[in-house]
Amino acid sequence: MPKSVNQKQKLLFLLDYLRQNTDETHTVTTPQIIDHLAANGIRAERKSIYNDIQTLCDYGYDIIRTEGAHAGYRIADRTFELPEVKLLVDLVQSSKFITTKKSRQLIGKLEQLVSKNDAKKLQRQVIVADRNKTSNEKIYYSVDVIHSAIAENRQIRFHYFDWNVRKEMQLRKDGRFYQVSPWLLTWDDENYYLVAYDADAGKMKHYRVDKMLDLSAVNQARCGRTDYEQMDIASYSRKNFGMFAGEETTVQLLCDTSMTGVIIDRFGASVAMRPYDDTHILARAQVAVSPQFFGWLAGLSTHIRVISPDSVVNEYQIFLQEILRSYTDMQ
């Protein structure tokens, strides 16, 4: 049989066909493979298919031949198994910093990692539109610029915005650029943050990446290396609730024993903790005292109480009183 025009692409078409149409419960037969190749302008005989399959196996692909009622071929080795791809889809869906549009694009690409039949299973779990997603479509460009600046030891500058009551972006610092030395990208409280050194303030700060606009690298070397190398980023994230900074203080918390897991989840397994009585534990942790920390405490009702230092106890009481007063004033 004379060779067809696309004969050199035969193995590629065969491999793609196996990837798209086979999995643990689906196989393709030799006639189906021959028909698929023919549809793409490639002539093939049964014997040549056997040889091509063996060539792919010799190269390292795990292609299984099954016998019986469902005799055929299926590809067994994939970079990602279906449960792994489902996990990645869940992460994309739940990530607030990824826009709805980009979420759908990424999920579409993830579907290409599995067979067509398994991709249908992914579609049944895809719910993106109602999630609380960012609207900053340039975040992917921003992340790339930040990574490049870190690799090249360069500073960056950007505008930083808040939302106003008209749901409009309002630039901080009257529209002036921030200029900082980027050191690390981290994930906390469902948001992507840049940890960077602010030379004017003389300390490390963090910034929400989805709130950055007009970001670019600056041809100046980064500063703040000593501060960064002395920084424990895991501890930093645990202390700063929702990445809101405050005065760092060691607090003692009296907790119901049922709150043991909550304390470990928040402050890590190394948190100082001991039994207090039959129904309580005493925990000690360093936190950045802020309204976000107090909000976390309030959400746990009477199950966790601050017992020291007195200054934090007083601040928390004032925090609660002001909330109560705001409701009393409405009457």
Coordinates of C-alpha atoms in Angstrom, one line a residue:
M1 CA 0.0 0.0 0.0
P2 CA 1.5 3.4 -1.0
K3 CA 2.2 5.8 1.8
S4 CA -0.4 8.7 2.3
V5 CA 0.5 12.4 2.6
N6 CA 0.1 12.4 6.4
Q7 CA 1.9 9.2 7.0
K8 CA 4.6 10.8 9.1
Q9 CA 2.0 12.1 11.5
K10 CA 0.4 8.6 11.9
L11 CA 1.8 7.9 15.4
L12 CA 0.7 11.3 16.7
F13 CA -2.8 10.8 15.4
L14 CA -2.9 7.4 16.9
L15 CA -1.7 8.6 20.3
D16 CA -4.2 11.5 20.4
Y17 CA -7.0 9.1 19.5
L18 CA -6.1 6.8 22.4
R19 CA -5.8 9.7 24.8
Q20 CA -9.1 11.2 23.9
N21 CA -11.2 8.0 23.6
T22 CA -9.9 5.5 26.1
D23 CA -9.8 5.2 29.8
E24 CA -10.3 2.4 32.4
T25 CA -13.8 1.6 31.1
H26 CA -13.4 2.5 27.4
T27 CA -11.3 0.9 24.7
V28 CA -11.0 1.3 20.9
T29 CA -10.7 -1.5 18.4
T30 CA -8.3 -1.8 15.5
P31 CA -11.0 -1.1 12.9
Q32 CA -12.0 2.1 14.8
I33 CA -8.4 3.2 14.8
I34 CA -8.1 2.5 11.1
D35 CA -11.3 4.5 10.4
H36 CA -10.0 7.4 12.5
L37 CA -6.7 7.5 10.6
A38 CA -8.5 7.3 7.3
A39 CA -10.7 10.3 8.3
N40 CA -7.5 12.2 8.7
G41 CA -6.0 11.2 5.3
I42 CA -3.8 8.3 6.6
R43 CA -4.0 4.8 5.2
A44 CA -3.4 2.0 7.6
E45 CA -3.6 -1.8 7.7
R46 CA -4.3 -4.0 10.7
K47 CA -0.7 -5.3 10.9
S48 CA 0.7 -1.7 10.8
I49 CA -1.5 -0.7 13.8
Y50 CA -0.1 -3.6 15.8
N51 CA 3.4 -2.4 14.9
D52 CA 2.6 1.3 15.8
I53 CA 1.1 0.3 19.1
Q54 CA 4.3 -1.7 19.9
T55 CA 6.4 1.3 18.9
L56 CA 4.5 3.5 21.3
C57 CA 4.9 0.9 24.0
D58 CA 8.7 0.7 23.3
Y59 CA 8.9 4.4 23.7
G60 CA 7.4 4.2 27.2
Y61 CA 3.6 4.6 26.8
D62 CA 1.6 2.1 28.8
I63 CA -1.0 0.8 26.3
I64 CA -3.1 -2.2 27.3
R65 CA -4.7 -4.6 24.9
T66 CA -7.9 -6.2 26.4
E67 CA -9.6 -9.4 25.3
G68 CA -13.2 -10.6 25.4
A69 CA -16.4 -8.8 24.7
H70 CA -14.7 -5.4 25.0
A71 CA -11.5 -6.3 23.2
G72 CA -9.4 -3.3 22.1
Y73 CA -6.7 -0.9 23.3
R74 CA -6.6 1.7 26.0
I75 CA -4.0 4.0 27.3
A76 CA -3.2 3.4 31.0
D77 CA -0.6 6.0 31.8
R78 CA -1.7 9.6 32.1
T79 CA 0.1 12.5 33.7
F80 CA -2.9 13.1 35.9
E81 CA -5.5 10.6 37.0
L82 CA -9.2 11.5 37.0
P83 CA -9.4 12.1 40.8
E84 CA -6.4 14.4 40.5
V85 CA -7.9 16.4 37.7
K86 CA -11.2 16.7 39.7
L87 CA -9.1 18.1 42.6
L88 CA -7.5 20.7 40.3
V89 CA -11.0 21.7 38.9
D90 CA -12.2 22.2 42.5
L91 CA -9.2 24.4 43.2
V92 CA -9.8 26.5 40.1
Q93 CA -13.5 26.9 41.0
S94 CA -13.0 27.8 44.6
S95 CA -10.1 30.3 43.9
K96 CA -11.5 33.8 44.3
F97 CA -8.6 35.5 42.6
I98 CA -9.3 33.6 39.3
T99 CA -12.0 35.3 37.3
T100 CA -15.1 33.4 36.0
K101 CA -13.9 33.7 32.4
K102 CA -10.4 32.4 33.2
S103 CA -11.9 29.7 35.4
R104 CA -13.8 28.3 32.5
Q105 CA -10.8 28.5 30.2
L106 CA -8.6 26.7 32.7
I107 CA -11.2 24.0 33.3
G108 CA -11.5 23.5 29.5
K109 CA -7.7 22.9 29.4
L110 CA -7.9 20.5 32.4
E111 CA -10.5 18.5 30.6
Q112 CA -8.0 17.7 27.9
L113 CA -5.9 15.8 30.4
V114 CA -8.5 13.0 30.5
S115 CA -10.6 11.1 28.0
K116 CA -13.8 12.6 26.4
N117 CA -15.9 10.3 28.6
D118 CA -14.1 11.3 31.8
A119 CA -14.3 15.0 30.7
K120 CA -18.1 14.6 30.9
K121 CA -17.8 13.7 34.5
L122 CA -15.9 16.9 35.2
Q123 CA -18.6 18.9 33.5
R124 CA -21.2 17.7 36.0
Q125 CA -19.2 19.2 38.8
V126 CA -18.4 22.5 37.1
I127 CA -20.2 25.4 38.8
V128 CA -18.4 28.7 38.4
A129 CA -20.8 31.6 37.8
D130 CA -22.1 32.0 41.3
R131 CA -18.8 32.0 43.1
N132 CA -17.4 35.2 44.5
K133 CA -14.7 35.8 41.9
T134 CA -12.4 38.7 41.3
S135 CA -13.0 41.0 38.3
N136 CA -9.3 41.8 37.7
E137 CA -8.6 40.0 34.4
K138 CA -4.9 41.1 34.5
I139 CA -4.0 39.1 37.6
Y140 CA -2.3 36.4 35.5
Y141 CA -0.1 39.0 33.9
S142 CA 0.6 40.5 37.3
V143 CA 1.7 37.1 38.8
D144 CA 4.0 36.6 35.9
V145 CA 5.6 40.0 36.3
I146 CA 6.1 39.4 40.0
H147 CA 7.7 36.0 39.5
S148 CA 10.0 37.4 36.8
A149 CA 11.0 40.4 39.1
I150 CA 11.8 38.0 41.9
A151 CA 14.0 35.8 39.6
E152 CA 15.8 38.9 38.2
N153 CA 16.2 40.6 41.6
R154 CA 14.2 43.7 40.5
Q155 CA 11.7 46.0 42.3
I156 CA 8.2 46.5 41.0
R157 CA 5.7 49.3 41.0
F158 CA 2.0 49.3 40.7
H159 CA -1.3 51.1 41.5
Y160 CA -3.3 49.7 44.4
F161 CA -7.1 50.1 44.6
D162 CA -10.1 49.8 46.8
W163 CA -13.8 49.6 45.9
N164 CA -16.0 52.6 46.5
V165 CA -19.8 52.7 47.2
R166 CA -20.4 53.0 43.5
K167 CA -18.6 49.7 42.9
E168 CA -15.8 51.6 41.1
M169 CA -12.1 51.0 41.5
Q170 CA -10.5 53.9 43.5
L171 CA -6.7 54.2 43.6
R172 CA -5.0 54.5 46.9
K173 CA -2.4 57.2 47.6
D174 CA -4.2 59.6 45.3
G175 CA -3.1 57.5 42.3
R176 CA 0.6 57.5 43.1
F177 CA 2.5 54.4 42.4
Y178 CA 3.6 51.9 45.1
Q179 CA 7.2 50.8 44.6
V180 CA 8.4 47.7 46.6
S181 CA 10.8 44.8 46.5
P182 CA 8.9 41.6 45.9
W183 CA 10.1 38.5 47.8
L184 CA 7.3 36.0 48.0
L185 CA 3.8 35.1 46.7
T186 CA 1.6 33.4 49.2
W187 CA -1.9 32.2 49.6
D188 CA -4.1 33.1 52.6
D189 CA -7.8 33.4 53.4
E190 CA -8.7 32.4 49.8
N191 CA -6.6 35.3 48.4
Y192 CA -3.2 35.6 46.6
Y193 CA -0.8 38.0 48.4
L194 CA 2.6 39.5 47.6
V195 CA 5.0 39.8 50.5
A196 CA 7.4 42.6 49.7
Y197 CA 9.8 45.0 51.4
D198 CA 8.7 48.7 51.6
A199 CA 11.9 50.7 51.8
D200 CA 10.0 53.9 52.8
A201 CA 8.4 52.2 55.7
G202 CA 11.5 50.1 56.4
K203 CA 9.6 46.8 56.9
M204 CA 7.9 43.9 55.1
K205 CA 4.3 44.3 54.0
H206 CA 1.8 42.3 52.1
Y207 CA -0.5 43.3 49.2
R208 CA -3.5 41.6 47.5
V209 CA -2.4 40.7 44.0
D210 CA -5.9 41.0 42.6
K211 CA -6.0 44.7 43.8
M212 CA -2.9 45.6 41.8
L213 CA -3.1 47.5 38.5
D214 CA -0.5 48.8 36.0
L215 CA 2.2 46.5 37.4
S216 CA 5.7 46.6 36.0
A217 CA 9.2 45.8 36.9
V218 CA 11.7 48.6 37.8
N219 CA 15.3 48.5 36.9
Q220 CA 16.4 48.7 40.6
A221 CA 17.8 45.9 42.7
R222 CA 15.6 44.6 45.5
C223 CA 16.2 45.6 49.1
G224 CA 15.2 44.1 52.4
R225 CA 16.9 40.7 52.0
T226 CA 17.9 40.5 55.7
D227 CA 14.3 41.2 56.8
Y228 CA 13.0 38.5 54.4
E229 CA 15.5 35.9 55.4
Q230 CA 14.6 36.4 59.1
M231 CA 10.9 36.1 58.3
D232 CA 8.9 32.9 59.1
I233 CA 6.1 33.2 56.5
A234 CA 4.1 30.4 58.0
S235 CA 4.1 32.1 61.4
Y236 CA 3.4 35.4 59.7
S237 CA 0.3 34.1 58.0
R238 CA -1.0 32.5 61.3
K239 CA -0.5 35.8 63.2
N240 CA -2.1 38.1 60.7
F241 CA -5.8 37.1 60.5
G242 CA -6.9 37.6 56.9
M243 CA -3.5 39.2 56.3
F244 CA -4.6 42.3 58.2
A245 CA -1.7 43.7 60.2
G246 CA -1.8 44.8 63.8
E247 CA 0.4 45.0 66.9
E248 CA 2.0 41.6 67.4
T249 CA 1.2 40.3 70.9
T250 CA 1.3 37.0 72.8
V251 CA -2.2 36.2 74.0
Q252 CA -3.6 33.5 76.3
L253 CA -6.8 31.9 75.2
L254 CA -9.1 29.9 77.5
C255 CA -10.9 27.4 75.3
D256 CA -13.5 24.7 75.6
T257 CA -11.8 21.3 75.0
S258 CA -14.0 21.0 71.8
M259 CA -12.0 23.9 70.4
T260 CA -8.7 22.0 70.4
G261 CA -8.9 21.3 66.6
V262 CA -9.9 24.9 65.9
I263 CA -6.8 26.2 67.7
I264 CA -4.5 23.8 66.0
D265 CA -6.0 24.6 62.6
R266 CA -5.5 28.3 63.2
F267 CA -2.1 28.4 64.9
G268 CA -0.5 25.1 63.8
A269 CA 0.4 21.9 65.7
S270 CA 3.3 23.6 67.5
V271 CA 1.0 26.0 69.4
A272 CA 1.6 26.1 73.1
M273 CA -1.4 24.4 74.7
R274 CA -2.2 22.5 77.9
P275 CA -5.2 21.3 79.9
Y276 CA -6.7 23.9 82.2
D277 CA -9.4 21.9 83.9
D278 CA -11.7 19.0 83.0
T279 CA -13.6 21.1 80.3
H280 CA -11.0 23.7 79.2
I281 CA -7.6 24.1 77.7
L282 CA -5.2 27.0 77.9
A283 CA -3.5 28.1 74.6
R284 CA -0.8 30.7 74.1
A285 CA -0.2 32.2 70.6
Q286 CA 1.3 35.2 69.0
V287 CA -1.2 37.2 67.0
A288 CA -1.5 40.6 65.2
V289 CA -4.2 42.2 67.3
S290 CA -6.7 43.6 64.8
P291 CA -10.4 43.8 64.2
Q292 CA -10.1 40.7 62.1
F293 CA -8.7 38.8 65.1
F294 CA -11.5 40.0 67.3
G295 CA -14.0 39.0 64.6
W296 CA -12.6 35.5 64.6
L297 CA -13.0 35.4 68.4
A298 CA -16.6 36.7 68.2
G299 CA -17.5 34.1 65.6
L300 CA -16.5 31.4 68.2
S301 CA -18.9 32.9 70.8
T302 CA -18.2 31.9 74.4
H303 CA -16.1 28.8 73.4
I304 CA -12.9 30.8 73.4
R305 CA -12.0 33.8 75.6
V306 CA -8.9 36.0 75.8
I307 CA -7.7 36.1 79.4
S308 CA -4.4 38.0 78.9
P309 CA -2.9 40.4 78.5
D310 CA -5.3 42.9 80.0
S311 CA -4.8 45.4 77.2
V312 CA -6.1 42.9 74.6
V313 CA -9.0 41.9 76.9
N314 CA -9.9 45.6 77.2
E315 CA -9.6 46.2 73.4
Y316 CA -11.9 43.2 72.7
Q317 CA -14.5 44.4 75.2
I318 CA -14.5 47.8 73.6
F319 CA -14.8 46.1 70.2
L320 CA -17.9 44.2 71.3
Q321 CA -19.4 47.2 73.1
E322 CA -19.0 49.4 69.9
I323 CA -20.8 46.8 67.9
L324 CA -23.6 46.5 70.4
R325 CA -23.8 50.3 70.7
S326 CA -24.2 50.6 66.9
Y327 CA -27.3 48.5 67.1
T328 CA -28.6 50.4 70.1
D329 CA -28.2 53.7 68.3
M330 CA -30.4 52.4 65.5
Q331 CA -33.4 52.0 67.7

